Short mmCIF file of C-alpha atoms and ligand atoms in Angstrom, two decimals:
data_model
loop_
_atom_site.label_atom_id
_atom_site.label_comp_id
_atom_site.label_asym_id
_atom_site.label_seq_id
_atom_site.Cartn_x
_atom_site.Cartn_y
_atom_site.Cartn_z
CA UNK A 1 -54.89 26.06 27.25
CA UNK A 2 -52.25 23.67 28.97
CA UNK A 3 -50.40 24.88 31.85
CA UNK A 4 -46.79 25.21 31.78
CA UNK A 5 -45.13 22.36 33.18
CA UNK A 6 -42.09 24.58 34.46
CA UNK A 7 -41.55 28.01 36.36
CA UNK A 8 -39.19 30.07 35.33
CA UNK A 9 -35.64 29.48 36.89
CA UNK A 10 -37.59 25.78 38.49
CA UNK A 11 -34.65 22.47 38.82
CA UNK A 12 -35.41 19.32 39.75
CA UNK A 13 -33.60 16.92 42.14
CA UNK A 14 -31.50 19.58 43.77
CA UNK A 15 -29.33 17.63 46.72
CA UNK A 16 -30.52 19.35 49.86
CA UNK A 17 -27.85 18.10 52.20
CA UNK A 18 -25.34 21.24 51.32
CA UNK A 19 -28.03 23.96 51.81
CA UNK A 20 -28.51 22.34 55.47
CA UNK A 21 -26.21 22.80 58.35
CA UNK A 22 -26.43 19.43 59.47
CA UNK A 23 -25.60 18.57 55.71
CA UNK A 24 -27.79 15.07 55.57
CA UNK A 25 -30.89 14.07 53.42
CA UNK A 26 -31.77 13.49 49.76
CA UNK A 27 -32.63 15.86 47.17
CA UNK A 28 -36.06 18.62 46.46
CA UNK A 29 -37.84 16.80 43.84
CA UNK A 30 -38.39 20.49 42.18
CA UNK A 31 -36.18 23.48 43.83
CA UNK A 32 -36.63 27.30 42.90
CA UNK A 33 -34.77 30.00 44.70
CA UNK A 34 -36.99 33.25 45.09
CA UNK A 35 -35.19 36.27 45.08
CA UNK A 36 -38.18 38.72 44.85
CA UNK A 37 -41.49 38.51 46.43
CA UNK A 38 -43.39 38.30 43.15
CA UNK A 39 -40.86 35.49 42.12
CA UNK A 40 -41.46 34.01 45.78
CA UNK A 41 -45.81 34.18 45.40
CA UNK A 42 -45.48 33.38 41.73
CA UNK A 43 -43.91 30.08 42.86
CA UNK A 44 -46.42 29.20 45.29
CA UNK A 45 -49.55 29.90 43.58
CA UNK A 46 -47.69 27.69 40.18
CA UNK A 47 -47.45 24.80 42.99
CA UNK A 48 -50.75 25.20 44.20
CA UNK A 49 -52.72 25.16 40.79
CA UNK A 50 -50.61 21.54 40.02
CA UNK A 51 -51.64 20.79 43.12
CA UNK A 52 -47.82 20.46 44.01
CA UNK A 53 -47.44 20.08 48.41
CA UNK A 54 -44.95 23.06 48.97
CA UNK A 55 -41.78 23.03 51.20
CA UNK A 56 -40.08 26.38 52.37
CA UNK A 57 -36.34 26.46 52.94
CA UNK A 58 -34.61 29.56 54.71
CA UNK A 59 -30.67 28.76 55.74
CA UNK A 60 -31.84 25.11 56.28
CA UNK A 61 -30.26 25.37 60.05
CA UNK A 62 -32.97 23.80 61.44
CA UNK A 63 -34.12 21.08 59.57
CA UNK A 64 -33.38 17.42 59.04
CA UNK A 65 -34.20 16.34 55.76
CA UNK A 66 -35.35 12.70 54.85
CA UNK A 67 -32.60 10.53 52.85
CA UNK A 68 -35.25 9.70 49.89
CA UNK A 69 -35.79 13.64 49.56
CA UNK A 70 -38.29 15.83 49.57
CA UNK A 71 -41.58 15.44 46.77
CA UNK A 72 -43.28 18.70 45.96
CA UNK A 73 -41.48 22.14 45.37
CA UNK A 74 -38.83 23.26 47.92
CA UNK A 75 -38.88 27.31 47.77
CA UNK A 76 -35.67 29.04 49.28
CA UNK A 77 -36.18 32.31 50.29
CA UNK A 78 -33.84 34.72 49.46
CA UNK A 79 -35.71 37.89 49.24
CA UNK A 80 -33.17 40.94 50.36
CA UNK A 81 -33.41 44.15 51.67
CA UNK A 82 -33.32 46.71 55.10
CA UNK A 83 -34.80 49.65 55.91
CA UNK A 84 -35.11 51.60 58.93
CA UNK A 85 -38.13 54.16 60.11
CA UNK A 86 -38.11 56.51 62.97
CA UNK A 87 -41.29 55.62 65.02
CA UNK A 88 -42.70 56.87 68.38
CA UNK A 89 -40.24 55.89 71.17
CA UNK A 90 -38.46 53.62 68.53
CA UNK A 91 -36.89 52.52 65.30
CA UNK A 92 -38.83 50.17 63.68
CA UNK A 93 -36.39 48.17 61.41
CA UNK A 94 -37.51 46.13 58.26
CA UNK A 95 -35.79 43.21 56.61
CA UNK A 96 -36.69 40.58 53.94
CA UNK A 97 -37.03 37.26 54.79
CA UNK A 98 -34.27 35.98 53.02
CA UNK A 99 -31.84 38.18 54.69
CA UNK A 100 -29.12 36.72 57.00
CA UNK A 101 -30.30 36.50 60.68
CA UNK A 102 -26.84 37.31 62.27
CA UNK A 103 -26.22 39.80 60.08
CA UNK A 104 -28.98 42.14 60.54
CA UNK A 105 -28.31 41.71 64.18
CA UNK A 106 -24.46 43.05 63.38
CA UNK A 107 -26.38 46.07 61.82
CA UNK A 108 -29.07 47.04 64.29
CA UNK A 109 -25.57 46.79 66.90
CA UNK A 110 -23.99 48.92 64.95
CA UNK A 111 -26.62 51.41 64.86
CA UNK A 112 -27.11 51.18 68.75
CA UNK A 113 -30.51 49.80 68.85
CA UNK A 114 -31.67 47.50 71.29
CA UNK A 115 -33.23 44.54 71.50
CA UNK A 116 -31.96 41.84 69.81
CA UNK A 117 -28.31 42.03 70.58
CA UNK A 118 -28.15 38.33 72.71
CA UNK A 119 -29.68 36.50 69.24
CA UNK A 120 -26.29 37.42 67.50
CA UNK A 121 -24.47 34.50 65.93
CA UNK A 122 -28.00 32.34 65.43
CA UNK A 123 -27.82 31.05 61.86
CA UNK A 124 -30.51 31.42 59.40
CA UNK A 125 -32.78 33.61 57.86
CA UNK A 126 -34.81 36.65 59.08
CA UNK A 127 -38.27 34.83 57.65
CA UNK A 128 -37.67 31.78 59.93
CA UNK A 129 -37.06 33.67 63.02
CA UNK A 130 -40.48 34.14 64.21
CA UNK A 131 -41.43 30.10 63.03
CA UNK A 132 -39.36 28.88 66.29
CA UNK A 133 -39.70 32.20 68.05
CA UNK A 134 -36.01 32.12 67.85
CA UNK A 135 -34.36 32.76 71.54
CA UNK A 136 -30.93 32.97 73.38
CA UNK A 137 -29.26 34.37 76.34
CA UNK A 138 -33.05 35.76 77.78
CA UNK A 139 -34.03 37.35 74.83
CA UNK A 140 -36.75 36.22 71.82
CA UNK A 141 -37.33 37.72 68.71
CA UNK A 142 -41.19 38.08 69.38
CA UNK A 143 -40.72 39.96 71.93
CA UNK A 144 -39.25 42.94 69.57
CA UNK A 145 -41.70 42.08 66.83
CA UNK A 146 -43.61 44.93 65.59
CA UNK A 147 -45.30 43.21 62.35
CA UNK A 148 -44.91 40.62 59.65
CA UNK A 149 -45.75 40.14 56.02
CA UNK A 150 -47.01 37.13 54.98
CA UNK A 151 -48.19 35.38 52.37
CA UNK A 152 -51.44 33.42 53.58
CA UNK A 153 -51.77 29.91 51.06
CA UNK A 154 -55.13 29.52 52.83
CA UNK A 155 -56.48 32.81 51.69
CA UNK A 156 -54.64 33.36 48.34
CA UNK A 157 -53.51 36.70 49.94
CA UNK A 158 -50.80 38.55 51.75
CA UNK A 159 -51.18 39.35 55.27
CA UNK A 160 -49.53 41.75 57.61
CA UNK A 161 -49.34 40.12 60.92
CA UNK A 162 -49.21 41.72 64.78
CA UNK A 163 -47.19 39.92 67.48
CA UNK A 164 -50.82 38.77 68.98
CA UNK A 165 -51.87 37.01 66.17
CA UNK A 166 -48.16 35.00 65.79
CA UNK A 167 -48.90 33.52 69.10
CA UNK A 168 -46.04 33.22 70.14
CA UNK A 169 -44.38 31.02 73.23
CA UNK A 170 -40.78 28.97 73.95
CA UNK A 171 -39.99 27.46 70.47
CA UNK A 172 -43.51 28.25 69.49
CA UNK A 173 -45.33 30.12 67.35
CA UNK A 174 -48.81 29.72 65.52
CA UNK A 175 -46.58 28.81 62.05
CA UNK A 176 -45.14 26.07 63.87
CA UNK A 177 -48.64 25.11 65.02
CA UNK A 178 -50.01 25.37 61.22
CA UNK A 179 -46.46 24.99 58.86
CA UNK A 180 -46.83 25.82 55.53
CA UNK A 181 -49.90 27.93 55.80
CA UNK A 182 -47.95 31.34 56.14
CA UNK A 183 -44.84 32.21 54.21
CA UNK A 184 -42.99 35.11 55.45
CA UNK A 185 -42.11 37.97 53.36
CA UNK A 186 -40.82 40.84 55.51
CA UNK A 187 -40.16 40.64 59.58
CA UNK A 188 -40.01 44.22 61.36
CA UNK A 189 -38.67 44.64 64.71
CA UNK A 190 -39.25 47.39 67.14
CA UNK A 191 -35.65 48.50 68.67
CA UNK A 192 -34.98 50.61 71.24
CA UNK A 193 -31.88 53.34 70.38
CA UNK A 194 -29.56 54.29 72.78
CA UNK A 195 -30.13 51.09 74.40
CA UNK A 196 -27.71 49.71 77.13
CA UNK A 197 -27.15 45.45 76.22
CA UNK A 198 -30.03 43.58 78.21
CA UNK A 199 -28.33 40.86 80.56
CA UNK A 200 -31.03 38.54 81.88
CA UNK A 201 -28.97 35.62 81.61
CA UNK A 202 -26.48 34.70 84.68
CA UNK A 203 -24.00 33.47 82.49
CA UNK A 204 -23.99 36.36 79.95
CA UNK A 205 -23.66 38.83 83.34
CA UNK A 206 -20.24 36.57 84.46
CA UNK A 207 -18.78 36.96 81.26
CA UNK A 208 -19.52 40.86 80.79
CA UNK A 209 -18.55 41.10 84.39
CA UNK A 210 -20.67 44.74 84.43
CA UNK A 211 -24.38 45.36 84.92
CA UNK A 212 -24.80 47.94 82.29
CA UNK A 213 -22.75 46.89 78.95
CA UNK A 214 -22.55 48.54 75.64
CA UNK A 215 -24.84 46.66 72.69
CA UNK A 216 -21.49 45.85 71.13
CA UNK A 217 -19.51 44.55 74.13
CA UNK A 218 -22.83 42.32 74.62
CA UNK A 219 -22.89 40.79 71.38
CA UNK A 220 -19.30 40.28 71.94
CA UNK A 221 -19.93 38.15 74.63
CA UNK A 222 -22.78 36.16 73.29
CA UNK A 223 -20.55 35.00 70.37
CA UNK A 224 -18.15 34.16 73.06
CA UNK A 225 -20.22 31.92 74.85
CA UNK A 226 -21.93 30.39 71.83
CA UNK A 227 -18.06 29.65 70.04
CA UNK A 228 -17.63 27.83 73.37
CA UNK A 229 -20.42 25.84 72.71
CA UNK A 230 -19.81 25.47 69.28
CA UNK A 231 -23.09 27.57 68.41
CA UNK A 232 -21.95 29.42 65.68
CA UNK A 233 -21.21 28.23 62.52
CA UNK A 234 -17.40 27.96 62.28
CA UNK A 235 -15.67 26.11 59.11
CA UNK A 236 -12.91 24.88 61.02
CA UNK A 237 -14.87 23.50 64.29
CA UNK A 238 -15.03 19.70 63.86
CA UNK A 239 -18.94 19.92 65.85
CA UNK A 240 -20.08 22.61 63.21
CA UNK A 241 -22.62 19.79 61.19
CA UNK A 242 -25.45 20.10 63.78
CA UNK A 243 -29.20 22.21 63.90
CA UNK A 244 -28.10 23.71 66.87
CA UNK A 245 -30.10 22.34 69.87
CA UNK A 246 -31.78 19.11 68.78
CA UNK A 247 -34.45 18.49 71.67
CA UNK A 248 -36.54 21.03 73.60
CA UNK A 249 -36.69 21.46 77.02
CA UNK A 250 -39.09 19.49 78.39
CA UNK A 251 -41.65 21.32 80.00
CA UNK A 252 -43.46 19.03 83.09
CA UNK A 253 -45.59 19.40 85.90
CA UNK A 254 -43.99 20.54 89.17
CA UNK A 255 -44.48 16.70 90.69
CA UNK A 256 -42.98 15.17 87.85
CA UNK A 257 -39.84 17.79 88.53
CA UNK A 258 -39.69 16.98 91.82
CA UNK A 259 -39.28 13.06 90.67
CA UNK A 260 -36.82 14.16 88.26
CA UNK A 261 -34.64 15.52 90.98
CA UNK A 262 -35.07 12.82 93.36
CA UNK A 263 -34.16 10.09 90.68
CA UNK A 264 -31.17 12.38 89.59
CA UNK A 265 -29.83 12.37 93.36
CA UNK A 266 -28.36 15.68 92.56
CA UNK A 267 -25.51 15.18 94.99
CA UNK A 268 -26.77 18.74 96.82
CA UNK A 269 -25.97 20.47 92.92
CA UNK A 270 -29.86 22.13 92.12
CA UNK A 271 -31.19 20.92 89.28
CA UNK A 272 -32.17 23.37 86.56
CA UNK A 273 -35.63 23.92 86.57
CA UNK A 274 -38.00 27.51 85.99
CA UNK A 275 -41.35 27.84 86.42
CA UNK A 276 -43.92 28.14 83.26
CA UNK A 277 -47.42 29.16 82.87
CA UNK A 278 -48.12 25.03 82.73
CA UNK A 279 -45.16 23.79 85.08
CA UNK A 280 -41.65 23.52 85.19
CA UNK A 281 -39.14 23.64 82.31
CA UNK A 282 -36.46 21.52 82.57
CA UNK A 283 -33.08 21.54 80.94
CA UNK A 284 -32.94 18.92 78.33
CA UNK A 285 -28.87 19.07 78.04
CA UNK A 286 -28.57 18.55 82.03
CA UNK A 287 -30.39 15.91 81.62
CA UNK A 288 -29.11 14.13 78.30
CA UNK A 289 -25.63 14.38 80.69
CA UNK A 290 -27.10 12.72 83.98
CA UNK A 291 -28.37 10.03 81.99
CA UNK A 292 -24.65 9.14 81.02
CA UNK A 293 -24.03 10.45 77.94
CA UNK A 294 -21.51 13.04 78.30
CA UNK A 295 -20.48 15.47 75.63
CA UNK A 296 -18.45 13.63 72.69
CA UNK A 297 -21.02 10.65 73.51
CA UNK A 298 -21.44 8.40 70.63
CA UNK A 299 -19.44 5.83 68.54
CA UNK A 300 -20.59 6.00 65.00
CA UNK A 301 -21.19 8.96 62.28
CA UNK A 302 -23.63 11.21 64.53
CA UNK A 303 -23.00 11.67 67.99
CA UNK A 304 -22.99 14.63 70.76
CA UNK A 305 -20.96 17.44 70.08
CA UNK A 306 -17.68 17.55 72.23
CA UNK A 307 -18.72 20.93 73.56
CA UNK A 308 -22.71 20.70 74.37
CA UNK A 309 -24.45 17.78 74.72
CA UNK A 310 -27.58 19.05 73.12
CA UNK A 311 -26.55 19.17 70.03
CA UNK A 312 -26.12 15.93 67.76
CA UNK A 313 -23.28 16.29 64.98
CA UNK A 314 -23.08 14.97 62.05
CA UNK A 315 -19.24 13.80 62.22
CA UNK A 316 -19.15 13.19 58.16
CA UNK A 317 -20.78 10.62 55.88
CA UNK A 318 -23.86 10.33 58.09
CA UNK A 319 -27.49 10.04 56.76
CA UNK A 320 -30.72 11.09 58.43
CA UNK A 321 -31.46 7.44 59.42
CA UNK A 322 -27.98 7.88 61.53
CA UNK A 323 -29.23 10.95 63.21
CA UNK A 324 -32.57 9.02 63.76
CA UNK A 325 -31.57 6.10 65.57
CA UNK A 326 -28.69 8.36 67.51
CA UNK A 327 -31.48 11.08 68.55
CA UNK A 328 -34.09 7.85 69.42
CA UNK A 329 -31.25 6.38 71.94
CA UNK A 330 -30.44 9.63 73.77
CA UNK A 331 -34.48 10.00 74.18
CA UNK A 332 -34.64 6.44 75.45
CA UNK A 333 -31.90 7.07 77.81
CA UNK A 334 -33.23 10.09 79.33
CA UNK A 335 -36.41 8.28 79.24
CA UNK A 336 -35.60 5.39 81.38
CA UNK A 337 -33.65 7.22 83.31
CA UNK A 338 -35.80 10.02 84.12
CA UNK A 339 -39.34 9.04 82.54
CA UNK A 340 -39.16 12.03 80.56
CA UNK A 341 -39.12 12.24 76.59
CA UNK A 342 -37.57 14.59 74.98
CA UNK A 343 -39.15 16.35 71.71
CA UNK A 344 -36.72 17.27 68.51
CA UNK A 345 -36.72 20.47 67.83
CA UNK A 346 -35.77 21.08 64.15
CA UNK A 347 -38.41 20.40 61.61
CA UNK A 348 -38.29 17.10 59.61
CA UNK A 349 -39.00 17.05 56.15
CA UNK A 350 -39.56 14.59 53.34
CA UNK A 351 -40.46 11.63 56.00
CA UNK A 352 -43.67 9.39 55.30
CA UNK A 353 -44.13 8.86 59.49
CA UNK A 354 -44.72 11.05 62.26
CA UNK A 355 -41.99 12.76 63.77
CA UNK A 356 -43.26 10.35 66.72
CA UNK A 357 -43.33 7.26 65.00
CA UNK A 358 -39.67 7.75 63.62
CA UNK A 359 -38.61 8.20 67.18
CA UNK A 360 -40.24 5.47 68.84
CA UNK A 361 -42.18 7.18 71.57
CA UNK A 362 -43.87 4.89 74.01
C1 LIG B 401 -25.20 26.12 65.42
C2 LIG B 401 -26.66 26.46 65.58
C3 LIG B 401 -27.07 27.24 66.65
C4 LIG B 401 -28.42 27.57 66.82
N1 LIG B 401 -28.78 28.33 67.89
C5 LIG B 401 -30.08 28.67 68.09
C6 LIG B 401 -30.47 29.46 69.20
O1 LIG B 401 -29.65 29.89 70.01
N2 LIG B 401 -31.79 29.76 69.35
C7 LIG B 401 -32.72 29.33 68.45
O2 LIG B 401 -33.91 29.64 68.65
N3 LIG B 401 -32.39 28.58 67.38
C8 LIG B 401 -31.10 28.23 67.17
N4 LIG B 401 -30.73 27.46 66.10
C9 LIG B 401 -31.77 26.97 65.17
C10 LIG B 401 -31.94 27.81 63.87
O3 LIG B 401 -30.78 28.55 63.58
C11 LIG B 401 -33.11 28.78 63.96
O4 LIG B 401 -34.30 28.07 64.19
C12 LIG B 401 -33.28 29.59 62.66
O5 LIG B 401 -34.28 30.57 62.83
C13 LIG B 401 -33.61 28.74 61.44
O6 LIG B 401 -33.50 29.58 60.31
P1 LIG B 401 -33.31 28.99 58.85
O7 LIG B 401 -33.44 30.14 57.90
O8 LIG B 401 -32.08 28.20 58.77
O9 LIG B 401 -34.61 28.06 58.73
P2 LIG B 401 -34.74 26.62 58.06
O10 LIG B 401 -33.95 25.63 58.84
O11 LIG B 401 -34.47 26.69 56.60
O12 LIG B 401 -36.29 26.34 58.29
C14 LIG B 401 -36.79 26.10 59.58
C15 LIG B 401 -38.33 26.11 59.53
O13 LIG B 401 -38.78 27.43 59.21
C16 LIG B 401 -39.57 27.41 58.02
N5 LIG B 401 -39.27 28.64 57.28
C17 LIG B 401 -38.06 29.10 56.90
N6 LIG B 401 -38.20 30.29 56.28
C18 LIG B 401 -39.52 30.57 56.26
C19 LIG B 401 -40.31 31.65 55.76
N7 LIG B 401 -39.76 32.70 55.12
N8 LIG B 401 -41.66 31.59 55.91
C20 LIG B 401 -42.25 30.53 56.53
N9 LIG B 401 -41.56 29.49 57.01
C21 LIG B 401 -40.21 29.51 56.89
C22 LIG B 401 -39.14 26.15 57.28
O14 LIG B 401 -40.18 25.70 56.42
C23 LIG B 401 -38.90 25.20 58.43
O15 LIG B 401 -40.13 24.69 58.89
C24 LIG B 401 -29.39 27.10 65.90
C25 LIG B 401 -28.97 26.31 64.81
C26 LIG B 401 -27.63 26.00 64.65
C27 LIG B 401 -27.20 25.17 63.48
#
């Protein structure tokens, strides 16, 4: 018998650019929005028996997407649902993967339990949280992971998942490692109720201006900072087409930080630097600035946002070949300046080179 050529609900050449946040890129070849998990497995496993490569979209906030578009099936997850379960010295709260990121965080606040109050205001979805190990203001999300649910394309099988076997690290995770093996069903997060707001971050504890906040007055401030820095979506802010951060910070050995500071001349001002298990992290924004580009930098349709210069913003009309050539001059700035690249850190999608190659790395 012939297979069906079409899934249920399945489009083809969906533009991709609105259901990003840096709103660039061409259109999913085949697009299918899964609001259920059977909907969500049903669409893989139809890909996988054409043979179809498979592309999973949460709130597209990190991801630039190529201008010829993407081949394959794009999946968007929008499974829904919360639930909360009393657990030995915790609530263990459940979400589906399609569920808004800032949102559950507004709800766990609410509830007064701990943990994840300093990741309010991070866009997305719950299911692309542990990808990137999602972190702000001294807090990650796998450090309050209890368990996922998975769905394992390797093994034709769901999974449930322990915070071991995620692997997590800074911007890291084993799904980053291996993308497109695991697609994430259901996140649960250990919380701690009654919880004071955790301040681990010396710019969260000047704003708060106390040592022992509420969860609420916490959050509060995170938004704060991150409106500041235009890092939270905001209709009206003219830097709000960006992924947020677009490089890493760079990670080097303690001699190359030392030669970092020396060819920075620092004036007597320290340079940001904390010690890793392989080094010293640097940060990549201090140094994007002391290369010369200050915040605003740029004369065309991308360019650093006015209010952090880590973030490149689409200022309207651009296409991801802008954002390529802008992000490969502010790494070959830093670079001769400093003899440091920097990495991107959204994932690309739909490109026929190496993240690398598209860049120009040395
Ligand atoms: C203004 C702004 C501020 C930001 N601030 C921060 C910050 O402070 N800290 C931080 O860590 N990040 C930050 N980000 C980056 C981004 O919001 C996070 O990485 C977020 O988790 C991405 O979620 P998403 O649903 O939009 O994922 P998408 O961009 O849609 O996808 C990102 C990656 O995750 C994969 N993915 C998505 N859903 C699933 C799933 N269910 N299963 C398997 N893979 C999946 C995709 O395939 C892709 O590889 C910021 C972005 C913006 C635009």
């Amino acid at each position: 018998m012939a297979r069906p050529t079409t899934f249920p609900g399945l489009r083809t050449q969906v533009p991709l650019a609105p259901r990003t946040t840096l709103g660039v890129g061409g259109a999913a070849q085949r697009f299918v929005e899964a609001t259920s998990e059977a909907r969500l497995v049903g669409a893989l496993r139809w890909a996988a028996d054409r043979g179809l490569p498979v592309h999973v979209l949460g709130g597209g906030s990190n991801l630039l997407v190529a201008d010829r578009g993407v081949e394959g099936l794009v999946v968007q997850v929008a499974v829904g649902g919360r639930a909360a379960v009393e657990v030995e010295g915790g609530v263990e709260v459940r979400a589906g993967a399609g569920e808004g990121w800032d949102a559950l965080v507004g709800w766990t606040v609410e509830r007064g339990w701990g943990g994840v109050e300093c990741l309010a205001g991070i866009p997305g979805r719950v299911g692309a949280a542990p990808i990137q190990n999602i972190g702000a203001y001294g807090q990650e999300v796998g450090e309050r992971l209890a368990w996922l649910r998975a769905f394992d394309r390797e093994a034709d099988a769901i999974v449930t998942l322990g915070p071991a076997a995620c692997d997590f690290g800074y911007r890291h995770s084993r799904f980053k490692a291996h993308p497109g093996r695991f697609v994430v069903l259901e996140v649960a997060l250990r919380l701690t109720p009654g919880a004071a707001g955790e301040v681990r971050y010396a710019q969260l504890a000047g704003h708060l201006g106390t040592d022992a906040p509420t969860l609420s007055a916490t959050r509060d401030a995170v938004l704060d900072l991150r409106r500041g820095k235009s890092m939270v979506i905001d209709p009206a802010d003219p830097n709000r087409r960006s992924a947020g951060s677009f490089f890493l910070n760079p990670v080097v050995s303690t001699d190359a930080a030392d030669a970092v500071a020396t060819a920075a001349g620092t004036d007597g001002e320290a340079m940001p630097r904390w010690p890793t298990a392989d080094g010293q992290k640097l940060s990549a924004a201090w140094l994007i600035q002391r290369a010369g580009m200050a915040p605003g930098f740029g004369e065309g349709a991308v360019g650093l946002s006015t209010k952090h210069t880590l973030a490149l913003v689409n200022r309207g009309g651009a296409t991801a070949a802008d954002v390529i050539a802008f992000a490969a001059e502010v790494r070959r700035r830093v670079h001769d300046r400093f003899g440091v690249w920097l990495h991107p850190e959204p994932v690309f999608l739909g490109f026929d080179r190496p993240v690398e190659a598209l860049l120009g790395d040395a």
